[in-house]
Every structure is written in structure tokens, then in C-alpha cells.
Amino acid sequence: MTFARYGGDVVLRFRLTSTEEAKALAEAVNILFLDVWEFTTDWVDIRLAKDVVPSLLGLLPSSLQNAHTPLMHDLAQTIFESYPSPAFAEAGPSSKDIHRSFDHSLRKSPDETNLFFREYQPLSVIIPWMRLMASLFPTHVRVVNIGVSYEGRDISALRVGVHPTNAEKPLGPRKTIIVAGGSHAREWISTSTVNYVAFSLITSYGKSKPMTKLLEEFDWIFIPSLNPDGYVFTWENDRLWRKNRQQTNLRFCKGLDLDRAYGFEWDGEATKSNPCSESFSGEMPFQAVESQRLAKWVKNETETKNANFVGFLDFHSYSQQVLYPYSYSCACTPPGLENLEELALGLAKAIHHESGEKYDVTSACEGSVSSATNDKPQRNSKNEHDLWPQIESGGGSALDWFYHEVDVKYAYQIKLRDRGSYGFLLPSKNIVPTGKEAFAAVTYFGRYLLGDKGIEIESVGKDLDIMGEPTRDDAEAHLAKSGMSRGDDDGRDVDDDDDEEETEEGIEQRAQYLISDTV
């Protein structure tokens, strides 16, 4: 891992007040090939080398010369601090410590969590952890494979759900919700959050009727990293890598932006001539291998596995926003806009109820800036307020594709913590608080789809110890449940013969292996 490459870099926040400023900044970004970290309706964060700052300011109007502030003065040090602490990596928890983290009775306080969520974890730890979850809870958890990445890694997911086998009426299509993260490799908090939500939902089964119902009524597909190649690259080479690792037509510019590679309103012409762009979407729709694999898996589940995709939650970072379709344009109003907005506001309210944090709610198209529009701001037909031009194309997003092409009525992109103090380099102490916020939002999402539109009816997590790790009694209780079986899955899932409960020695051995490779 080389930190020196970022030793001379800074992250600047520009505050925009006019369309002219937005357009000038977008043009400058394209000319200088700058890395846009994030943007909202009020500001744009850009990473660049200190010696490039004068060139950037020279392309901007006088009103922006002093309208920027540095967010990070020592980017290299912040990157270094985002990795697991040396003490944690070198010592590593013992098998006894790991087993202790899975036992309610030994916990010192309600806020103590297991070791897996103390730090960010590499893929070499995440995949065994997913298998461990499936072995501990075979009645309602299994590992599935979405497909294979460009470099040959499995895109692994957890399928969580239980199917009554004694139903008096024939079962219809299985309602399915996808919770995904890691499309952009450097957004580590999105990957850890998917894992946290999955863990919390898995260990809540059987302890609360509303939570149990969520697993009986839906199949939940948790995909921690849609971009495993890029994620591994951020651990081994470049912490701020964003795209996948696919070869482009320029040997020295690898990678496609997975979230700009889907087939609906793909707008690759904007970046087609520049594979070095952080938002390069390829030369054709679905050229990005991982986006193509997910689309094919969804199609296969729908056509051959009787799946009915009713929800899509795509975790990203950062800026604390709940975004709904469309991403590609603000000129088109999505069908069912009022329902989309109602649920989005409910998600933000659930998060605020859990932690007090504010998440803004808006359409995904708003707040982005690009030089590809005219001088006049676009006008939103519903809200009638000015929208800046887009800073990068919003076409080809997973959000829009699931909403329009798969007909998922409730599709959202949730941008997690923070609002720019650390950006993609959010300290690990935020893993659990962010996970709790997301779990509150996800459970609200599921209950809304079941017809429960209030969060006051039951305070999720108040009467239920959602961070309580499974004890041996928990596992035995789950295995002893009668009248439940997991739904059919594809041939690449964990074999049914592996569903038997593991011995205590086996669980401890797997737990020891789980953390032993932490870097």
C-alpha cells in the first residue's frame, strides 16, 4: 500500500450560488480530469493535487476564487488511519474472543459489539464471515453467488428468509428485496453497513413477531460488495480506487463505473472518450462485467425462480441522503412519485429516530452538476425550483434500472455518513452507529411494504437487542423450528447437505479462521 501518492493532495469543498458557477466548475473538472468526491444542491467536493489548485482556480469565475474550503489537510494520514489499527491487525482476536462475541451472557454492556464490526474488514474476512452466518443459522440464511467478477472473484450474497411449508394455499411469487453496497470500491462504509444490517436481521429472527414476519414475507438478498475486484484493490493498492478493475481501450486507465453501466438511459457518450474518468461507463451498456452479472442474475431469478423483486436499497457514501428515481434526468417524473417520496421521508425519519442524524430526501438527479447542459437551469415540473446542470452523467444507474426495467416500485440509493469531514475515509468508530441507522431504515422499509407506515408502533431495537450475537441456544432454537424451510435457490448455493448444525469445535475453528487473515 502506497500512501505517498496522496501526500500532496487536498480535498476542497466549493459552495455554489449560481448556474454559471456550476457550469464553470463542471467544465474545469472535465478539463483537468479531477476526482469529484461528492456533490449536493449546495456544494461540490473535489480531490486534487495542491499544485493543481492554481490551474483550477484559473478556470473559475471570480466568485469562486474564495468560495472553497479545505476538508482534509493531510489526506495521506487520513487514508492510513482508515485501515485497521496495527494492534488489531497483528494480534487479532483469539477463537475464544470470537466465541465470546457470540454469547449474550458474557457481554459487558448493551453497547458492546462483536469484533467483526470494530474495524473495516477485507474481502478475505468477509466471505468466511458470510459462510459462518449460513452455518450458524441454516434455517433462514444461505450464501448465494450473484456471478463472477472481471478478475474471477465470486460476487457473494446472503439470502435471508424463511418459507412456510404447510401453507394451505399455493405459494405465489416470492417477494424479494435487494440490499447492496460496494459498487464503488472506496466506499467501505457501504460494505460494512450491508453486513451489519444482514447480521442484525438474521439474529432478530424468532425474537420479535414483527421482525420474524419480515423474514417470512420477504427474501432479503444482501450483497456487501458488488465490486469485489475494486474492493480488494483498495486494501492492497489504492484506498481511493472507485471503479472496477476491468481493462479499457487505454492500457494505463483501468476500470468502469458500475453505477453508470446499466442499460436504462445509459449515457456513455459523456465519458466514452475518456476511460480515465472516474465515472467512465464503458463503450456500451452493461460492458461492466459486475453490472452485467447482477442484471443476468435478477433476470434468472425472475424467470426461473419465481422471484418478485419489490425493493432495492443501494448503499453508497457519503453526504447523508435518501435518493429516489430518476437519476438520469429531472425532466421526467417517475410513476408513483408520491409513494416514492412518502417512503423516502419515512426512511429518513426512521434514521433520525434511531440516532438523531439528519438525512436529506430528494430525487437522485438533483444536485449534480455537468457542462453538458445549456446556460439556463433546468426546471423541475413538480417543485418548480432551479436545478444546477449535472456535474457528471446520471444515466445508466442501478437505481433507475431496477425501478424502470425490473419494475421495482420502491428503489432507493442511500448515501451514508458523513457530510464531508472524512468522506470516503470515515473512521471505523462509525461502523456500528451507521449500521444501526441503516438497520432502522431497512426494517422500516420492510414494514412499510407490509402496510405498516408508522415507526412509533414498535421501536425497533429498543425491546430487541439487535446487536446480540447468536448463542448456541439460539442456533439450536432456529434449527428446531418446525414447518419452515428455505426457498429454492440456484445450483451455486451452499449445498443442502451442509444445513446440519455444526459442532461447537467446528464453529470455533471457523471463527478463528475468520479473523486470522485480517490485514
Coordinates of C-alpha atoms in Angstrom, one line a residue:
M1 CA 0.0 0.0 0.0
T2 CA 1.5 3.3 -1.1
F3 CA 0.3 6.4 0.8
A4 CA 2.9 8.8 -0.7
R5 CA 0.8 9.2 -3.9
Y6 CA -1.7 11.3 -1.9
G7 CA 0.9 13.2 0.2
G8 CA 0.4 16.3 -1.9
D9 CA -3.4 16.1 -2.4
V10 CA -6.2 18.0 -0.8
V11 CA -10.0 17.8 -0.8
L12 CA -11.7 21.1 -1.4
R13 CA -15.4 22.0 -1.0
F14 CA -16.8 24.6 -3.4
R15 CA -20.1 26.2 -2.5
L16 CA -22.2 27.1 -5.5
T17 CA -24.6 30.0 -5.8
S18 CA -25.4 30.2 -9.5
T19 CA -25.8 28.2 -12.7
E20 CA -22.7 29.9 -14.1
E21 CA -20.6 28.8 -11.2
A22 CA -21.8 25.2 -11.5
K23 CA -21.2 25.1 -15.3
A24 CA -17.7 26.6 -14.9
L25 CA -16.7 24.2 -12.2
A26 CA -18.0 21.2 -14.2
E27 CA -16.0 22.3 -17.3
A28 CA -12.9 22.7 -15.2
V29 CA -13.3 19.3 -13.7
N30 CA -13.5 17.8 -17.2
I31 CA -10.5 19.7 -18.5
L32 CA -8.3 18.8 -15.6
F33 CA -9.6 15.2 -15.1
L34 CA -10.3 15.8 -11.4
D35 CA -11.8 13.4 -8.9
V36 CA -15.2 14.6 -7.8
W37 CA -15.9 13.0 -4.4
E38 CA -19.4 14.2 -3.8
F39 CA -22.0 16.8 -4.7
T40 CA -25.3 18.1 -3.4
T41 CA -27.5 21.0 -4.3
D42 CA -25.2 23.3 -2.2
W43 CA -21.6 22.1 -2.6
V44 CA -19.1 20.0 -4.5
D45 CA -16.1 18.2 -3.0
I46 CA -13.1 17.7 -5.2
R47 CA -9.8 15.9 -4.6
L48 CA -6.8 17.3 -6.4
A49 CA -3.1 17.8 -6.0
K50 CA -2.1 21.0 -4.3
D51 CA -0.1 22.2 -7.3
V52 CA -3.1 21.9 -9.5
V53 CA -5.2 24.3 -7.3
P54 CA -3.9 27.4 -9.1
S55 CA -4.8 25.9 -12.5
L56 CA -8.3 25.0 -11.3
L57 CA -8.9 28.5 -9.9
G58 CA -7.7 30.0 -13.1
L59 CA -10.6 28.3 -14.9
L60 CA -13.2 29.5 -12.5
P61 CA -15.1 32.8 -12.2
S62 CA -14.0 35.4 -9.6
S63 CA -17.0 34.5 -7.4
L64 CA -15.4 31.0 -6.8
Q65 CA -11.9 32.2 -6.1
N66 CA -12.6 32.3 -2.4
A67 CA -15.7 30.2 -2.2
H68 CA -13.9 27.0 -1.2
T69 CA -12.6 25.4 2.0
P70 CA -10.2 22.5 2.6
L71 CA -11.8 19.4 4.2
M72 CA -8.6 17.4 4.7
H73 CA -5.2 19.0 5.2
D74 CA -3.4 15.6 5.4
L75 CA -5.1 13.2 3.1
A76 CA -2.4 10.5 3.3
Q77 CA -2.6 10.4 7.1
T78 CA -6.4 10.2 6.9
I79 CA -6.1 7.3 4.5
F80 CA -3.6 5.5 6.8
E81 CA -5.9 5.9 9.7
S82 CA -8.9 4.3 7.8
Y83 CA -7.2 0.9 7.9
P84 CA -7.5 -1.4 10.9
S85 CA -5.1 -0.4 13.7
P86 CA -1.8 -2.3 13.7
A87 CA -2.5 -3.8 17.1
F88 CA -5.8 -5.2 15.9
A89 CA -4.3 -6.5 12.7
E90 CA -1.2 -8.1 14.2
A91 CA -2.7 -9.6 17.4
G92 CA -6.1 -10.5 16.1
P93 CA -8.8 -11.9 18.3
S94 CA -8.4 -15.5 19.5
S95 CA -11.1 -18.1 18.8
K96 CA -12.1 -17.7 22.5
D97 CA -12.6 -14.0 22.0
I98 CA -14.7 -14.6 18.8
H99 CA -16.8 -17.1 20.6
R100 CA -17.3 -14.7 23.5
S101 CA -18.6 -12.1 21.0
F102 CA -21.3 -14.6 20.0
D103 CA -22.6 -15.0 23.6
H104 CA -25.2 -12.7 25.2
S105 CA -24.3 -13.7 28.8
L106 CA -20.7 -12.5 28.6
R107 CA -21.4 -9.1 27.2
K108 CA -20.3 -6.2 29.5
S109 CA -22.8 -3.6 28.2
P110 CA -25.6 -3.2 25.7
D111 CA -23.3 -1.1 23.5
E112 CA -20.5 -3.7 23.3
T113 CA -20.4 -5.2 19.8
N114 CA -18.6 -8.2 18.3
L115 CA -15.1 -8.0 16.9
F116 CA -16.2 -8.2 13.3
F117 CA -17.7 -4.7 13.4
R118 CA -14.9 -3.0 15.3
E119 CA -12.9 -2.4 12.2
Y120 CA -13.4 -2.5 8.4
Q121 CA -12.8 -5.9 7.1
P122 CA -11.1 -7.1 3.9
L123 CA -12.9 -9.5 1.5
S124 CA -10.8 -12.4 2.8
V125 CA -12.5 -12.0 6.1
I126 CA -16.0 -11.0 4.8
I127 CA -16.5 -14.1 2.8
P128 CA -15.8 -16.6 5.6
W129 CA -18.0 -14.5 7.9
M130 CA -20.8 -14.9 5.4
R131 CA -20.3 -18.6 5.4
L132 CA -20.3 -18.6 9.2
M133 CA -23.6 -16.9 9.3
A134 CA -25.1 -19.5 7.0
S135 CA -23.7 -22.3 9.2
L136 CA -25.0 -20.8 12.4
F137 CA -28.5 -20.1 11.0
P138 CA -29.2 -22.7 8.3
T139 CA -32.9 -22.4 8.7
H140 CA -33.0 -18.9 7.3
V141 CA -29.6 -18.0 5.8
R142 CA -27.7 -19.3 2.9
V143 CA -24.8 -18.0 0.7
V144 CA -25.6 -17.4 -2.9
N145 CA -23.4 -16.4 -5.8
I146 CA -24.6 -13.5 -8.0
G147 CA -21.9 -14.2 -10.6
V148 CA -18.2 -13.9 -11.2
S149 CA -16.3 -10.6 -11.4
Y150 CA -13.9 -9.5 -14.1
E151 CA -10.9 -10.9 -12.3
G152 CA -12.7 -14.1 -11.4
R153 CA -13.9 -13.4 -7.8
D154 CA -17.4 -14.6 -6.7
I155 CA -19.9 -11.8 -6.1
S156 CA -21.3 -13.4 -2.9
A157 CA -24.5 -12.6 -1.2
L158 CA -26.6 -13.7 1.8
R159 CA -30.1 -14.8 1.1
V160 CA -32.1 -14.4 4.3
G161 CA -35.7 -15.6 4.6
V162 CA -37.9 -18.5 5.7
H163 CA -40.7 -20.2 3.7
P164 CA -43.7 -21.8 5.4
T165 CA -44.0 -25.3 4.1
N166 CA -47.5 -26.0 5.4
A167 CA -49.3 -23.2 3.5
E168 CA -52.9 -24.1 2.8
K169 CA -52.9 -22.1 -0.5
P170 CA -50.4 -22.3 -3.3
L171 CA -47.4 -20.0 -2.9
G172 CA -47.2 -17.2 -5.3
P173 CA -44.1 -15.3 -6.5
R174 CA -41.6 -14.8 -3.6
K175 CA -41.3 -11.1 -2.7
T176 CA -37.6 -10.2 -2.7
I177 CA -35.7 -7.2 -1.6
I178 CA -32.0 -6.5 -2.6
V179 CA -29.8 -4.6 -0.2
A180 CA -26.5 -3.8 -1.9
G181 CA -23.3 -2.0 -1.2
G182 CA -19.8 -1.6 -2.5
S183 CA -20.5 -0.6 -6.1
H184 CA -17.8 2.0 -5.7
A185 CA -14.8 0.3 -4.1
R186 CA -13.6 3.1 -1.9
E187 CA -17.0 3.4 -0.1
W188 CA -16.1 1.0 2.7
I189 CA -18.9 2.1 5.0
S190 CA -21.4 0.8 2.5
T191 CA -20.0 -2.7 2.6
S192 CA -19.8 -2.8 6.4
T193 CA -23.3 -1.4 6.6
V194 CA -24.8 -4.2 4.4
N195 CA -23.1 -6.7 6.6
Y196 CA -24.3 -5.0 9.8
V197 CA -27.9 -4.9 8.6
A198 CA -27.8 -8.5 7.5
F199 CA -26.4 -9.6 10.8
S200 CA -29.0 -7.7 12.8
L201 CA -31.8 -9.1 10.7
I202 CA -30.5 -12.6 10.9
T203 CA -30.1 -12.6 14.7
S204 CA -33.5 -10.9 15.2
Y205 CA -35.4 -13.8 13.8
G206 CA -37.6 -15.5 16.3
K207 CA -37.2 -12.8 19.0
S208 CA -39.9 -10.4 17.8
K209 CA -43.0 -11.1 15.8
P210 CA -42.7 -8.0 13.5
M211 CA -39.0 -8.9 12.8
T212 CA -39.8 -12.6 12.2
K213 CA -42.6 -11.6 9.8
L214 CA -40.1 -9.6 7.7
L215 CA -38.2 -12.9 7.1
E216 CA -41.3 -14.9 6.5
E217 CA -42.8 -12.4 4.0
F218 CA -39.7 -11.5 2.1
D219 CA -36.4 -12.9 0.8
W220 CA -33.6 -10.5 1.6
I221 CA -30.6 -10.5 -0.7
F222 CA -27.6 -8.8 1.0
I223 CA -24.7 -8.1 -1.4
P224 CA -21.8 -6.5 0.6
S225 CA -19.6 -5.9 -2.4
L226 CA -20.9 -5.7 -5.9
N227 CA -17.3 -4.7 -6.9
P228 CA -15.1 -7.3 -5.2
D229 CA -12.1 -6.7 -7.5
G230 CA -12.1 -3.0 -6.8
Y231 CA -12.7 -3.6 -3.1
V232 CA -9.6 -5.9 -2.9
F233 CA -7.6 -3.2 -4.8
T234 CA -8.5 -0.6 -2.2
W235 CA -7.0 -2.8 0.5
E236 CA -3.9 -3.9 -1.4
N237 CA -3.0 -0.9 -3.6
D238 CA -5.1 2.3 -3.7
R239 CA -7.5 3.1 -0.9
L240 CA -9.4 5.7 -3.1
W241 CA -10.0 3.4 -6.1
R242 CA -13.6 3.8 -7.2
K243 CA -14.3 1.7 -10.3
N244 CA -14.0 -2.0 -11.1
R245 CA -10.7 -3.4 -12.4
Q246 CA -11.8 -4.1 -16.0
Q247 CA -9.4 -3.3 -18.8
T248 CA -10.4 -0.4 -21.1
N249 CA -9.1 0.7 -24.5
L250 CA -6.4 2.6 -22.7
R251 CA -3.9 0.2 -21.1
F252 CA -3.0 2.6 -18.3
C253 CA -6.6 3.6 -17.4
K254 CA -8.5 0.6 -16.0
G255 CA -12.0 0.4 -14.6
L256 CA -15.6 1.2 -15.4
D257 CA -18.1 2.9 -13.1
L258 CA -20.6 0.1 -12.2
D259 CA -23.3 2.6 -11.3
R260 CA -23.2 4.2 -14.8
A261 CA -23.1 0.9 -16.7
Y262 CA -26.7 -0.3 -16.6
G263 CA -28.9 -0.3 -19.7
F264 CA -31.6 2.2 -18.8
E265 CA -30.9 5.7 -20.2
W266 CA -27.2 4.8 -20.5
D267 CA -25.3 7.9 -21.3
G268 CA -21.8 6.6 -22.2
E269 CA -21.2 9.3 -24.8
A270 CA -20.4 11.7 -22.0
T271 CA -17.3 9.7 -20.9
K272 CA -16.7 7.4 -23.9
S273 CA -13.6 9.3 -25.0
N274 CA -12.1 9.3 -21.5
P275 CA -11.6 5.9 -19.9
C276 CA -9.5 7.7 -17.2
S277 CA -12.7 9.4 -15.9
E278 CA -13.8 8.2 -12.5
S279 CA -17.4 7.9 -14.0
F280 CA -16.4 6.1 -17.2
S281 CA -19.3 3.9 -18.1
G282 CA -17.8 1.9 -21.0
E283 CA -18.4 1.9 -24.7
M284 CA -21.8 0.2 -24.4
P285 CA -24.5 -0.6 -21.8
F286 CA -23.6 -3.4 -19.4
Q287 CA -20.0 -3.5 -20.6
A288 CA -19.0 -3.6 -16.9
V289 CA -18.9 -7.2 -16.0
E290 CA -20.3 -7.0 -12.5
S291 CA -23.3 -4.9 -13.5
Q292 CA -24.0 -7.4 -16.3
R293 CA -23.8 -10.3 -13.8
L294 CA -26.2 -8.7 -11.4
A295 CA -28.7 -7.9 -14.2
K296 CA -28.5 -11.5 -15.5
W297 CA -28.9 -12.9 -12.0
V298 CA -32.0 -10.8 -11.4
K299 CA -33.5 -11.9 -14.8
N300 CA -32.9 -15.5 -14.0
E301 CA -34.4 -15.2 -10.5
T302 CA -37.5 -13.6 -12.0
E303 CA -37.9 -16.0 -14.9
T304 CA -37.0 -19.3 -13.3
K305 CA -37.0 -18.9 -9.6
N306 CA -40.4 -17.3 -9.1
A307 CA -38.9 -14.2 -7.6
N308 CA -40.8 -10.9 -7.5
F309 CA -38.4 -8.0 -6.8
V310 CA -40.3 -5.4 -4.8
G311 CA -37.5 -3.4 -3.2
F312 CA -34.0 -2.2 -4.0
L313 CA -31.7 -0.4 -1.5
D314 CA -28.3 0.7 -2.8
F315 CA -25.9 1.9 -0.1
H316 CA -23.3 4.4 -1.0
S317 CA -21.3 7.2 0.7
Y318 CA -21.3 9.9 1.5
S319 CA -23.5 13.0 2.2
Q320 CA -26.4 11.5 4.2
Q321 CA -29.1 11.5 1.6
V322 CA -32.1 9.3 0.7
L323 CA -32.4 9.4 -3.1
Y324 CA -35.2 8.1 -5.3
P325 CA -35.6 7.9 -9.1
Y326 CA -34.8 9.2 -11.5
S327 CA -31.1 9.7 -11.6
Y328 CA -30.6 10.3 -15.3
S329 CA -32.8 13.4 -15.6
C330 CA -35.0 15.7 -13.6
A331 CA -37.2 16.4 -16.6
C332 CA -39.1 13.1 -16.3
T333 CA -41.4 12.4 -13.3
P334 CA -41.3 8.8 -12.2
P335 CA -44.6 7.0 -11.9
G336 CA -45.7 6.7 -8.3
L337 CA -43.6 9.7 -7.3
E338 CA -45.8 10.5 -4.2
N339 CA -45.3 7.0 -2.9
L340 CA -41.6 7.1 -3.5
E341 CA -41.3 10.4 -1.6
E342 CA -43.5 9.2 1.2
L343 CA -41.4 6.1 1.9
A344 CA -38.1 8.1 1.4
L345 CA -39.3 10.6 4.1
G346 CA -40.2 7.6 6.3
L347 CA -36.7 6.2 5.9
A348 CA -35.1 9.5 6.8
K349 CA -37.4 9.7 9.8
A350 CA -36.5 6.2 11.0
I351 CA -32.8 7.1 10.8
H352 CA -33.4 10.3 12.8
H353 CA -35.5 8.4 15.3
E354 CA -32.6 6.0 15.8
S355 CA -29.6 8.3 16.0
G356 CA -30.7 11.9 15.6
E357 CA -28.8 12.2 12.4
K358 CA -30.4 14.1 9.5
Y359 CA -30.6 12.5 6.1
D360 CA -31.9 14.8 3.3
V361 CA -34.5 13.4 0.9
T362 CA -34.6 14.3 -2.8
S363 CA -34.5 12.8 -6.3
A364 CA -31.2 11.3 -7.4
C365 CA -31.0 13.8 -10.3
E366 CA -30.9 16.9 -8.2
G367 CA -27.7 18.4 -7.0
S368 CA -25.4 17.1 -9.7
V369 CA -23.5 19.4 -12.0
S370 CA -22.4 19.0 -15.6
S371 CA -21.2 21.1 -18.5
A372 CA -23.5 19.1 -20.8
T373 CA -26.5 21.4 -20.4
N374 CA -27.3 24.9 -21.5
D375 CA -26.8 28.1 -19.6
K376 CA -30.3 28.1 -18.0
P377 CA -31.1 26.0 -15.0
Q378 CA -33.5 23.1 -15.6
R379 CA -36.9 23.5 -14.1
N380 CA -38.4 20.7 -12.0
S381 CA -42.1 20.3 -13.1
K382 CA -43.3 19.4 -9.6
N383 CA -41.3 21.6 -7.3
E384 CA -40.5 24.5 -9.6
H385 CA -37.1 25.2 -8.2
D386 CA -33.8 25.8 -10.0
L387 CA -31.6 22.8 -10.6
W388 CA -27.9 23.2 -11.4
P389 CA -26.6 21.4 -14.5
Q390 CA -25.2 18.0 -13.8
I391 CA -21.5 17.6 -12.8
E392 CA -21.5 14.0 -14.2
S393 CA -23.9 11.9 -16.1
G394 CA -26.6 10.3 -14.0
G395 CA -27.6 7.8 -16.8
G396 CA -27.1 4.1 -16.5
S397 CA -27.6 3.9 -12.8
A398 CA -28.6 0.8 -10.9
L399 CA -31.3 2.8 -9.2
D400 CA -33.1 3.7 -12.4
W401 CA -32.6 0.3 -14.0
F402 CA -34.2 -1.5 -11.1
Y403 CA -37.1 1.0 -10.9
H404 CA -37.8 1.2 -14.6
E405 CA -36.6 -2.1 -16.2
V406 CA -37.2 -4.6 -13.3
D407 CA -40.4 -2.7 -12.2
V408 CA -39.2 -2.4 -8.6
K409 CA -41.8 0.0 -7.2
Y410 CA -39.6 1.1 -4.3
A411 CA -35.9 1.7 -5.3
Y412 CA -33.6 4.0 -3.4
Q413 CA -30.0 5.0 -3.2
I414 CA -29.0 5.8 0.4
K415 CA -25.8 7.8 0.9
L416 CA -24.5 7.1 4.3
R417 CA -22.3 9.1 6.7
D418 CA -20.8 11.6 6.9
R419 CA -21.3 15.1 5.3
G420 CA -17.7 15.6 4.3
S421 CA -15.4 15.7 7.4
Y422 CA -13.9 12.4 6.4
G423 CA -15.8 11.5 3.2
F424 CA -14.9 8.0 2.0
L425 CA -12.4 7.7 4.8
L426 CA -15.0 7.5 7.6
P427 CA -13.3 6.2 10.9
S428 CA -14.2 2.7 11.9
K429 CA -15.9 4.0 15.1
N430 CA -18.8 5.0 12.8
I431 CA -19.4 1.4 11.6
V432 CA -21.9 0.5 14.3
P433 CA -23.7 3.8 14.6
T434 CA -24.1 3.9 10.8
G435 CA -25.2 0.3 10.8
K436 CA -27.9 1.0 13.4
E437 CA -29.2 3.9 11.3
A438 CA -29.4 1.7 8.3
F439 CA -31.0 -1.2 10.1
A440 CA -33.7 1.2 11.4
A441 CA -34.3 2.3 7.8
V442 CA -34.3 -1.2 6.3
T443 CA -36.8 -2.5 8.9
Y444 CA -39.0 0.5 8.3
F445 CA -38.7 -0.2 4.6
G446 CA -39.9 -3.8 5.0
R447 CA -42.7 -2.9 7.4
Y448 CA -43.9 -0.2 5.0
L449 CA -44.2 -2.7 2.2
L450 CA -46.3 -4.8 4.6
G451 CA -48.6 -1.9 5.1
D452 CA -47.2 -0.6 8.4
K453 CA -46.4 3.1 7.7
G454 CA -45.5 4.3 11.2
I455 CA -42.3 3.9 13.2
E456 CA -44.0 4.6 16.6
I457 CA -45.9 1.3 16.7
E458 CA -42.8 -0.5 17.7
S459 CA -39.4 0.9 18.4
V460 CA -37.1 -1.5 16.6
G461 CA -34.0 -2.2 18.7
K462 CA -35.4 -0.8 22.0
D463 CA -37.0 -4.0 23.2
L464 CA -34.8 -6.2 21.0
D465 CA -31.1 -6.5 21.4
I466 CA -30.3 -6.2 17.7
M467 CA -26.6 -6.4 18.3
G468 CA -26.9 -9.6 20.4
E469 CA -24.8 -12.2 18.8
P470 CA -26.2 -15.7 18.4
T471 CA -25.6 -18.1 21.3
R472 CA -25.5 -21.9 21.0
D473 CA -29.1 -22.0 22.3
D474 CA -30.1 -19.5 19.6
A475 CA -28.7 -21.7 16.9
E476 CA -30.4 -24.8 18.4
A477 CA -33.7 -23.0 18.6
H478 CA -33.5 -22.0 15.0
L479 CA -32.6 -25.5 13.9
A480 CA -35.5 -26.9 16.0
K481 CA -38.2 -24.7 14.4
S482 CA -40.7 -26.9 12.6
G483 CA -42.7 -26.1 9.5
M484 CA -40.1 -23.8 8.0
S485 CA -37.7 -24.4 5.1
R486 CA -35.6 -22.2 2.9
G487 CA -36.7 -21.5 -0.6
D488 CA -35.2 -23.0 -3.7
D489 CA -32.0 -21.4 -4.9
D490 CA -29.7 -21.8 -7.8
G491 CA -27.2 -24.6 -8.1
R492 CA -24.3 -22.4 -6.9
D493 CA -25.7 -22.0 -3.4
V494 CA -24.4 -23.8 -0.3
D495 CA -25.4 -27.4 -0.6
D496 CA -28.4 -28.6 1.4
D497 CA -26.3 -31.3 2.9
D498 CA -24.4 -28.6 4.8
D499 CA -27.5 -27.4 6.6
E500 CA -26.9 -29.6 9.7
E501 CA -25.8 -27.8 12.8
E502 CA -22.1 -27.5 13.3
T503 CA -20.4 -28.8 16.4
E504 CA -19.0 -26.2 18.9
E505 CA -15.5 -27.1 17.9
G506 CA -16.3 -26.6 14.2
I507 CA -17.8 -23.2 14.8
E508 CA -14.8 -22.1 16.9
Q509 CA -12.4 -23.3 14.2
R510 CA -14.2 -21.4 11.5
A511 CA -14.4 -18.3 13.7
Q512 CA -10.7 -18.4 14.3
Y513 CA -10.1 -18.6 10.6
L514 CA -12.5 -15.7 10.0
I515 CA -10.2 -13.1 11.6
S516 CA -6.8 -14.7 11.2
D517 CA -6.3 -13.1 7.7
T518 CA -7.2 -9.6 8.8
V519 CA -4.7 -7.1 7.5

